[in-house]
Tab-separated table of C-alpha atoms in Angstrom:
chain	number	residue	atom	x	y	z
J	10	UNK	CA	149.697	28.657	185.552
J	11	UNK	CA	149.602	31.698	183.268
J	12	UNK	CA	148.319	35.126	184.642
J	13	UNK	CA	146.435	37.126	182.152
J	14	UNK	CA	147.622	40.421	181.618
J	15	UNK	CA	145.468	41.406	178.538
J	16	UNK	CA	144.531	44.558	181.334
J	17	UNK	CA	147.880	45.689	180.520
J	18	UNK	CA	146.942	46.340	176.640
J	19	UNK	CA	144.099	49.093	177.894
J	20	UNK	CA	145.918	52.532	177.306
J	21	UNK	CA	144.546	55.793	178.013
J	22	UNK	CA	143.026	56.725	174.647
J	23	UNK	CA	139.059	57.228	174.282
J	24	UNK	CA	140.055	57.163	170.153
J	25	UNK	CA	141.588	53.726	170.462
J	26	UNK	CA	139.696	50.091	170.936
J	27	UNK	CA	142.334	48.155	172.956
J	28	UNK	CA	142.687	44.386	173.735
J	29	UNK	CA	144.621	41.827	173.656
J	30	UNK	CA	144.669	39.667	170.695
J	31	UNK	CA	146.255	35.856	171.701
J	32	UNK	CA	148.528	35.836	168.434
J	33	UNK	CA	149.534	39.806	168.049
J	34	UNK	CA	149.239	40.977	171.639
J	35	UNK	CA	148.200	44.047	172.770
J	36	UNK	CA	145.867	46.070	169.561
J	37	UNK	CA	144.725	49.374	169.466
J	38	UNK	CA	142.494	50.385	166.759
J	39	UNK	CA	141.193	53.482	166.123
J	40	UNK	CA	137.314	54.076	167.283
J	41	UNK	CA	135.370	54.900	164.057
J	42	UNK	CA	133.045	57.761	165.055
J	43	UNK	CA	129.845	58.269	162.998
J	44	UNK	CA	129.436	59.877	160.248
J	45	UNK	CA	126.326	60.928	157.672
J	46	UNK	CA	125.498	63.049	154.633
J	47	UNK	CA	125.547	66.026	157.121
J	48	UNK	CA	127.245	65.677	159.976
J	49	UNK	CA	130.676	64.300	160.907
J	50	UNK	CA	132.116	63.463	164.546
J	51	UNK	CA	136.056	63.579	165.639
J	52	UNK	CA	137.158	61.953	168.540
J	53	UNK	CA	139.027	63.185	171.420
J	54	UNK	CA	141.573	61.071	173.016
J	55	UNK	CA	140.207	62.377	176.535
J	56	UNK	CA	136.023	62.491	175.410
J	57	UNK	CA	136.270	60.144	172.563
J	58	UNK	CA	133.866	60.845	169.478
J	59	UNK	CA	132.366	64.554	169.314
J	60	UNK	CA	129.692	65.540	167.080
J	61	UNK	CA	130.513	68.599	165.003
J	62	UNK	CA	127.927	70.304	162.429
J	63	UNK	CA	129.280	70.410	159.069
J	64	UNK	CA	125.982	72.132	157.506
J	65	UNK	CA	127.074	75.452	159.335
J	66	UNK	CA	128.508	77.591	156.564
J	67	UNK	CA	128.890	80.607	159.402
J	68	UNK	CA	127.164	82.410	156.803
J	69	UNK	CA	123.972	83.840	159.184
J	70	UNK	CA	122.383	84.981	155.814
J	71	UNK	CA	121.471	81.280	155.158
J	72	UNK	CA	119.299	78.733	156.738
J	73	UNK	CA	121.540	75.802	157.395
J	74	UNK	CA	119.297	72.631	156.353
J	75	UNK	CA	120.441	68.870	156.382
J	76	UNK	CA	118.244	66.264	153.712
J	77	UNK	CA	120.152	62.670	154.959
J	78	UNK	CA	119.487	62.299	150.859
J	79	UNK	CA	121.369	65.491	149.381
J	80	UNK	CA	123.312	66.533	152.143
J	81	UNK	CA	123.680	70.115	153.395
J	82	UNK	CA	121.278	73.049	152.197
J	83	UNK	CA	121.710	76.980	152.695
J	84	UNK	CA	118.744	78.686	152.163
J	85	UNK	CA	119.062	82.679	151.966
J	86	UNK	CA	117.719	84.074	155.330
J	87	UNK	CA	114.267	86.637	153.910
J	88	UNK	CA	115.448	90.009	156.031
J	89	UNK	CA	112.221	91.382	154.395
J	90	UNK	CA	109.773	93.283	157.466
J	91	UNK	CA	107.428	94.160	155.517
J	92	UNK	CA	108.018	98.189	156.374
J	93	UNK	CA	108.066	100.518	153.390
J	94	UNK	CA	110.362	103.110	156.126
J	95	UNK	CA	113.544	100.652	156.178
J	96	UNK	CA	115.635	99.348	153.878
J	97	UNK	CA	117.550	95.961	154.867
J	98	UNK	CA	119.806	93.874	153.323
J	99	UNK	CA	121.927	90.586	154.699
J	100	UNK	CA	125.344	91.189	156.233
J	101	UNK	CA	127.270	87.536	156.095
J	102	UNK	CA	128.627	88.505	159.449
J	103	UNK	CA	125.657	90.162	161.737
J	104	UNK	CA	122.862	88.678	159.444
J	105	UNK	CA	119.458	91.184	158.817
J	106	UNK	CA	120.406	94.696	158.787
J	107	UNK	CA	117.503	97.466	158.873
J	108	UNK	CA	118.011	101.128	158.236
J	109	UNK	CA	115.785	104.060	157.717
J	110	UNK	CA	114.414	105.342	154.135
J	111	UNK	CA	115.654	108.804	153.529
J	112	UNK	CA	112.537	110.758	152.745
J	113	UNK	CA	113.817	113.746	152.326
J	114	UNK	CA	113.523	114.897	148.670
J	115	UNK	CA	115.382	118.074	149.554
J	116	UNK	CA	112.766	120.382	148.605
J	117	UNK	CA	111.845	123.124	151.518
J	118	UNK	CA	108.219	123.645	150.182
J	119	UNK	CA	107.217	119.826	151.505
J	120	UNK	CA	107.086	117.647	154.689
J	121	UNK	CA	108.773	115.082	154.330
J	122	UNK	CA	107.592	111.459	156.212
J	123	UNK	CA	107.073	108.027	156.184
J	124	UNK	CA	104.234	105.762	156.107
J	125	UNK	CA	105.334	102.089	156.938
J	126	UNK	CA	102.802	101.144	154.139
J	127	UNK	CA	103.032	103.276	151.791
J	128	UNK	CA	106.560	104.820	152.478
J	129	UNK	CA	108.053	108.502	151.306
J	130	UNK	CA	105.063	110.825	151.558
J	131	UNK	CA	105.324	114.679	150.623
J	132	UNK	CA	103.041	116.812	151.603
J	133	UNK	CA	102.848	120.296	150.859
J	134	UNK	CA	104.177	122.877	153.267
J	135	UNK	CA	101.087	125.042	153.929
J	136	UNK	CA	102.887	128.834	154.001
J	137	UNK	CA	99.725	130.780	154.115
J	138	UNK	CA	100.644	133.694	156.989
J	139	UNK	CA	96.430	134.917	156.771
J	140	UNK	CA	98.426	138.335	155.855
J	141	UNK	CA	96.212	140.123	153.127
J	142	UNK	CA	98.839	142.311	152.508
J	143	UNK	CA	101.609	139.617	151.663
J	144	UNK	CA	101.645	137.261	148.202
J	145	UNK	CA	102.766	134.090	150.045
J	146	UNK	CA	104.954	131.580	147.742
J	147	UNK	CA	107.409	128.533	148.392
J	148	UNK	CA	110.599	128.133	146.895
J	149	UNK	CA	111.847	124.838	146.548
J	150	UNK	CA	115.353	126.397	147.831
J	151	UNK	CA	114.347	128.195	150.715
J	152	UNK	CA	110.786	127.628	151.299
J	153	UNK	CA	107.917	130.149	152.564
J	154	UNK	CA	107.992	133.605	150.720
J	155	UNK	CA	106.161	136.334	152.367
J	156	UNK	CA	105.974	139.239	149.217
J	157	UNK	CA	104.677	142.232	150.762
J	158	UNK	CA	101.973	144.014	148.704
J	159	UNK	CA	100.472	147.420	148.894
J	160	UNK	CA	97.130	147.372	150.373
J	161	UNK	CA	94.580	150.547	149.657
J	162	UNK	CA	91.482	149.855	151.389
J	163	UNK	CA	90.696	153.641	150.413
J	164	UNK	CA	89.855	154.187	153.958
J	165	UNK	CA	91.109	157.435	155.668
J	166	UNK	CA	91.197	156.584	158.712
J	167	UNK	CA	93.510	153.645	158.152
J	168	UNK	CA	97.441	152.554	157.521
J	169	UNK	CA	97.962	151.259	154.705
């Protein structure tokens, strides 16, 4: 009588097929784990086969695609939102990045804003002080002037 000990060939290895072959004895062959034009797997001698993603470039200013024809595709990520106040642009790292449009065009006789259609408006600083006795100007430097101007209203009885 011969006791069959082909359960003594099963070892503790998820990544190995084990048996017990009649002319070779115990066999452990390695587990093939799938594989495609876009993703690959690894196996785990505790888990056995894993799945890993090899499209991911870890790029997050691409769109990671898969075609099971051509393989992996990385589209550039559009950070565009359509608002004429921000700039963006792609960082590799953090992906869309938005920052405000400087408006200002350094010039003190406009205000300065921001349409998100449009973008950089200038409008012109109004420095009218309703003073008929002052020539009111805007320098680009400092803005408002107030020139004061002499006023006769040839009236005696008033200031001038």
């Amino acid at each position: 009588v011969y006791e069959d000990i082909s359960h003594k060939c099963q070892i503790d290895d998820k990544c190995k097929d084990s048996y017990c072959d009649p002319i070779y004895g115990c066999v452990h062959l390695p587990v093939l784990c799938y594989k495609d034009s876009c993703n690959t797997s690894t196996c785990n001698s505790e888990t056995g086969c894993e799945e890993l993603e090899s499209c991911d470039d870890g790029d997050k200013c691409t769109v990671d695609l898969c075609d099971d024809e051509t393989g992996c595709d990385h589209e550039d990520v559009d950070c565009d939102d359509y608002d004429a106040c921000t700039d963006e642009y792609c960082e590799p790292k953090y992906g869309c990045i938005y920052t405000n449009v400087d408006c200002d065009d350094e010039d003190e006789c406009t205000v300065d804003t921001c349409d998100s259609d449009s973008g950089c408006e200038y409008d012109t600083v109004d420095c009218n002080d309703y003073n008929p006795c002052t020539d009111d100007s805007c320098d680009c430097d400092t803005g408002c002037q107030y020139e004061y101007i002499y006023c006769e209203d040839n009236n005696k009885c008033t200031d001038d």
